[in-house]
Amino acid sequence: MDFNPILHVDHVRKSYSDTPVLKGINLSIFQGEFVSIVGKSGCGKSTLLRIIAGLEDINEGEVKVNGEKLTTINDEARMMFQDGRLLPWKTLLQNVGLGLTGDWKPKATYVLNSVGLKDRAGHYPSSLSGGQKQRVALARALVHEPELLLLDEPLGALDALTRMEMQNLIESVWKENRLTAILVTHDVEEAVLLSDRVIVIGEGEVLLNKKIDLPRPRSRSNPTFHHYTEEILEVIMEESCVKKSECKIV
């Protein structure tokens, strides 16, 4: 991993009407890192990801990408959502090639093959399973060769086995393409499995910035894996309680 800063979030505040969502977030992401953002529903983690993508305005602070202040759509990033957002009237190859110009088909075909859908290029999204649709969505993000891959709970609607397969695929393409990845997820085990660091956000603030010092590939049966998971869960659970004394890990 090259420890050159690619992204810096500096005292970012975001409110909707009079409701604060982010309350002065400070965060640096380094080139080649895989970082996960976790926290309870409504804590602001998806809002932060959209801000990094340039899809949301901010009230205060700034976001810098490669040292330059972000003022519009982040051209260095591509985002993958929980819903694949595929166009049903276009083939898989056409969905992957959206936004490409010139002789785009060889590149789109190569990337579609890299996510395991070599023989489905001419098919339509209606013929796919949920996991296959997310593979296409991942290919559509990768075809633009982004520096930043932004993942907004892309596996949340998948069954357990398909989710594990997609976790392996995401880790594989992250390594192969030397990307910087930021994953928003509710699944703490998933965050520990994939990440170099896990960020816990609560009530619009960073509550924990935890380095995950585990060799890859990782095993959920590793006692240290469980230690990281429990430590992160404890922070989330304490933040979720009205009174900390009402919460405990059992």
Coordinates of C-alpha atoms in Angstrom, one line a residue:
M1 CA 0.0 0.0 0.0
D2 CA 1.3 3.5 -0.9
F3 CA 0.6 5.8 2.0
N4 CA 0.0 8.9 -0.1
P5 CA -3.2 10.9 0.9
I6 CA -5.8 10.7 -1.8
L7 CA -8.8 12.1 0.2
H8 CA -9.1 14.5 3.1
V9 CA -12.4 15.4 4.8
D10 CA -11.8 18.5 6.9
H11 CA -14.4 19.6 9.5
V12 CA -17.3 18.7 7.3
R13 CA -20.8 19.7 8.6
K14 CA -24.0 18.8 6.9
S15 CA -27.6 19.6 7.9
Y16 CA -31.0 18.9 6.3
S17 CA -33.2 21.9 7.2
D18 CA -32.5 22.4 10.9
T19 CA -31.4 18.8 11.5
P20 CA -27.6 18.2 11.8
V21 CA -26.4 15.0 10.2
L22 CA -22.6 15.5 10.2
K23 CA -21.0 17.6 12.9
G24 CA -17.5 18.4 11.9
I25 CA -16.1 15.1 10.4
N26 CA -12.3 14.9 10.0
L27 CA -11.0 11.9 8.0
S28 CA -8.0 11.1 5.7
I29 CA -8.0 8.2 3.3
F30 CA -4.7 7.0 1.9
Q31 CA -3.9 5.6 -1.5
G32 CA -4.6 1.9 -1.8
E33 CA -6.5 1.6 1.5
F34 CA -9.7 -0.3 2.0
V35 CA -11.7 1.6 4.6
S36 CA -15.2 0.8 6.0
I37 CA -17.6 3.2 7.6
V38 CA -20.1 1.6 10.0
G39 CA -22.7 2.9 12.4
K40 CA -26.4 2.7 13.2
S41 CA -29.1 3.7 10.7
G42 CA -29.3 7.5 10.3
C43 CA -25.8 8.2 11.7
G44 CA -24.7 10.0 8.5
K45 CA -22.4 7.4 6.9
S46 CA -24.2 7.3 3.5
T47 CA -24.4 11.1 3.5
L48 CA -20.7 11.2 4.0
L49 CA -20.1 8.8 1.1
R50 CA -22.3 10.9 -1.2
I51 CA -20.4 14.1 -0.1
I52 CA -17.1 12.3 -1.1
A53 CA -18.7 11.4 -4.5
G54 CA -19.7 15.1 -5.0
L55 CA -23.4 14.2 -4.9
E56 CA -24.2 16.3 -1.8
D57 CA -23.4 19.9 -0.9
I58 CA -21.9 20.7 2.6
N59 CA -22.7 23.5 5.0
E60 CA -19.1 23.9 6.4
G61 CA -15.6 22.5 5.8
E62 CA -14.1 21.0 2.7
V63 CA -13.2 17.8 0.9
K64 CA -9.9 17.5 -0.9
V65 CA -9.1 14.9 -3.5
N66 CA -5.4 14.6 -4.4
G67 CA -4.9 18.0 -2.7
E68 CA -7.6 19.8 -4.7
K69 CA -10.7 21.1 -3.2
L70 CA -13.8 19.2 -4.4
T71 CA -16.4 21.6 -5.7
T72 CA -18.4 19.4 -8.1
I73 CA -18.8 15.7 -9.1
N74 CA -15.7 13.7 -8.0
D75 CA -14.3 12.5 -11.3
E76 CA -11.8 10.3 -9.5
A77 CA -14.6 8.2 -7.9
R78 CA -17.3 5.8 -9.0
M79 CA -20.1 4.7 -6.7
M80 CA -21.9 1.3 -6.3
F81 CA -25.2 1.3 -4.6
Q82 CA -27.3 -1.4 -2.8
D83 CA -29.6 -1.3 -5.8
G84 CA -27.6 -2.0 -9.0
R85 CA -29.6 0.7 -10.9
L86 CA -29.2 -1.2 -14.2
L87 CA -31.2 0.0 -17.2
P88 CA -33.6 -2.8 -18.0
W89 CA -33.8 -2.0 -21.7
K90 CA -30.1 -2.3 -22.2
T91 CA -28.0 -5.5 -22.3
L92 CA -25.4 -6.2 -19.6
L93 CA -22.6 -5.1 -22.0
Q94 CA -24.5 -1.8 -22.8
N95 CA -25.0 -1.2 -19.0
V96 CA -21.3 -1.6 -18.3
G97 CA -20.4 0.6 -21.2
L98 CA -22.6 3.5 -20.2
G99 CA -20.7 6.8 -20.5
L100 CA -17.8 5.3 -22.6
T101 CA -17.1 6.7 -26.0
G102 CA -15.3 5.5 -29.1
D103 CA -14.6 1.8 -29.5
W104 CA -15.9 0.9 -26.0
K105 CA -17.1 -2.7 -26.4
P106 CA -13.7 -4.4 -25.9
K107 CA -13.1 -2.6 -22.7
A108 CA -16.6 -3.2 -21.4
T109 CA -16.3 -6.9 -22.4
Y110 CA -13.0 -7.3 -20.5
V111 CA -14.4 -5.8 -17.3
L112 CA -17.6 -7.8 -17.5
N113 CA -15.5 -10.9 -17.9
S114 CA -13.5 -9.9 -14.8
V115 CA -16.6 -10.1 -12.6
G116 CA -17.5 -13.6 -13.9
L117 CA -20.2 -12.8 -16.4
K118 CA -18.3 -13.7 -19.6
D119 CA -21.2 -15.4 -21.3
R120 CA -24.0 -13.0 -20.3
A121 CA -23.0 -9.9 -22.2
G122 CA -26.0 -10.0 -24.5
H123 CA -28.5 -10.7 -21.7
Y124 CA -30.8 -8.2 -20.0
P125 CA -31.0 -7.4 -16.3
S126 CA -34.3 -9.1 -15.9
S127 CA -32.6 -12.5 -16.4
L128 CA -30.1 -12.0 -13.6
S129 CA -30.1 -12.9 -9.9
G130 CA -29.5 -10.2 -7.3
G131 CA -25.8 -11.2 -7.0
Q132 CA -25.3 -11.1 -10.8
K133 CA -26.9 -7.6 -11.0
Q134 CA -24.4 -6.4 -8.4
R135 CA -21.5 -7.9 -10.4
V136 CA -22.7 -5.9 -13.4
A137 CA -22.9 -2.8 -11.2
L138 CA -19.4 -3.4 -10.0
A139 CA -18.2 -3.8 -13.6
R140 CA -19.9 -0.6 -14.5
A141 CA -17.9 1.2 -11.8
L142 CA -14.6 -0.4 -12.6
V143 CA -14.8 0.2 -16.4
H144 CA -14.0 3.9 -15.7
E145 CA -10.8 3.0 -13.9
P146 CA -11.6 5.2 -10.8
E147 CA -9.0 6.0 -8.1
L148 CA -11.8 5.8 -5.5
L149 CA -14.4 3.0 -5.4
L150 CA -17.3 4.0 -3.2
L151 CA -19.5 1.2 -2.0
D152 CA -22.8 2.2 -0.4
E153 CA -24.1 -1.0 1.2
P154 CA -23.9 -2.9 -2.1
L155 CA -24.4 -6.3 -0.6
G156 CA -27.2 -5.5 1.9
A157 CA -30.0 -7.2 -0.1
L158 CA -28.1 -10.4 -0.9
D159 CA -28.5 -13.8 0.7
A160 CA -25.6 -15.0 3.0
L161 CA -23.8 -17.2 0.4
T162 CA -24.0 -14.7 -2.4
R163 CA -22.8 -12.0 0.0
M164 CA -19.7 -14.0 0.8
E165 CA -19.0 -14.6 -2.9
M166 CA -19.3 -10.8 -3.6
Q167 CA -17.1 -10.0 -0.6
N168 CA -14.4 -12.2 -2.1
L169 CA -14.9 -10.6 -5.5
I170 CA -14.7 -7.0 -4.2
E171 CA -11.5 -7.8 -2.3
S172 CA -10.1 -9.4 -5.4
V173 CA -10.8 -6.5 -7.8
W174 CA -9.6 -4.0 -5.1
K175 CA -6.2 -5.8 -5.0
E176 CA -6.0 -6.4 -8.8
N177 CA -6.8 -2.8 -9.7
R178 CA -4.9 -1.2 -6.8
L179 CA -7.9 0.9 -5.9
T180 CA -8.7 3.0 -2.9
A181 CA -12.1 1.7 -1.6
I182 CA -14.6 3.1 0.9
L183 CA -17.4 0.8 2.0
V184 CA -20.5 1.8 3.9
T185 CA -22.0 -1.2 5.7
H186 CA -24.2 -2.2 8.6
D187 CA -22.3 -5.5 8.8
V188 CA -19.4 -5.2 11.3
E189 CA -17.9 -8.6 10.4
E190 CA -17.9 -7.6 6.7
A191 CA -16.1 -4.4 7.6
V192 CA -13.4 -6.3 9.6
L193 CA -13.1 -9.0 6.8
L194 CA -12.4 -6.5 4.1
S195 CA -10.9 -3.4 5.6
D196 CA -7.5 -1.9 6.5
R197 CA -9.4 0.5 8.8
V198 CA -12.9 0.7 10.2
I199 CA -14.5 4.1 11.0
V200 CA -17.4 4.2 13.4
I201 CA -19.7 7.2 13.0
G202 CA -22.4 8.1 15.6
E203 CA -24.5 11.1 15.9
G204 CA -22.6 12.7 13.0
E205 CA -19.2 12.3 14.6
V206 CA -16.2 9.9 14.3
L207 CA -16.4 7.7 17.4
L208 CA -13.6 5.2 16.4
N209 CA -10.9 5.0 13.8
K210 CA -9.6 1.5 14.1
K211 CA -6.8 -0.1 12.1
I212 CA -7.4 -3.8 11.4
D213 CA -4.1 -5.5 11.7
L214 CA -4.9 -9.0 10.3
P215 CA -3.2 -10.9 7.4
R216 CA -5.1 -11.6 4.2
P217 CA -7.0 -13.7 3.4
R218 CA -8.9 -13.4 6.7
S219 CA -10.7 -16.0 8.6
R220 CA -13.8 -15.3 10.8
S221 CA -12.6 -18.1 13.1
N222 CA -9.5 -16.1 14.0
P223 CA -9.8 -15.0 17.7
T224 CA -8.3 -11.6 16.8
F225 CA -11.0 -11.2 14.2
H226 CA -13.6 -11.7 16.9
H227 CA -11.8 -9.2 19.2
Y228 CA -11.9 -6.5 16.5
T229 CA -15.6 -7.2 15.8
E230 CA -16.6 -7.1 19.5
E231 CA -14.6 -3.8 20.1
I232 CA -16.4 -2.1 17.2
L233 CA -19.8 -3.5 18.1
E234 CA -19.4 -2.2 21.6
V235 CA -18.8 1.3 20.4
I236 CA -21.9 1.2 18.2
M237 CA -24.1 -0.3 20.9
E238 CA -23.0 2.2 23.5
E239 CA -23.7 5.1 21.2
S240 CA -27.1 3.7 20.4
C241 CA -28.3 3.7 24.0
V242 CA -29.9 6.7 25.7
K243 CA -27.9 5.8 28.8
K244 CA -24.7 3.8 28.4
S245 CA -25.6 1.8 31.6
E246 CA -28.5 0.3 29.7
C247 CA -26.2 -1.4 27.2
K248 CA -23.7 -4.3 27.6
I249 CA -22.1 -6.9 25.5
V250 CA -23.4 -10.4 26.4

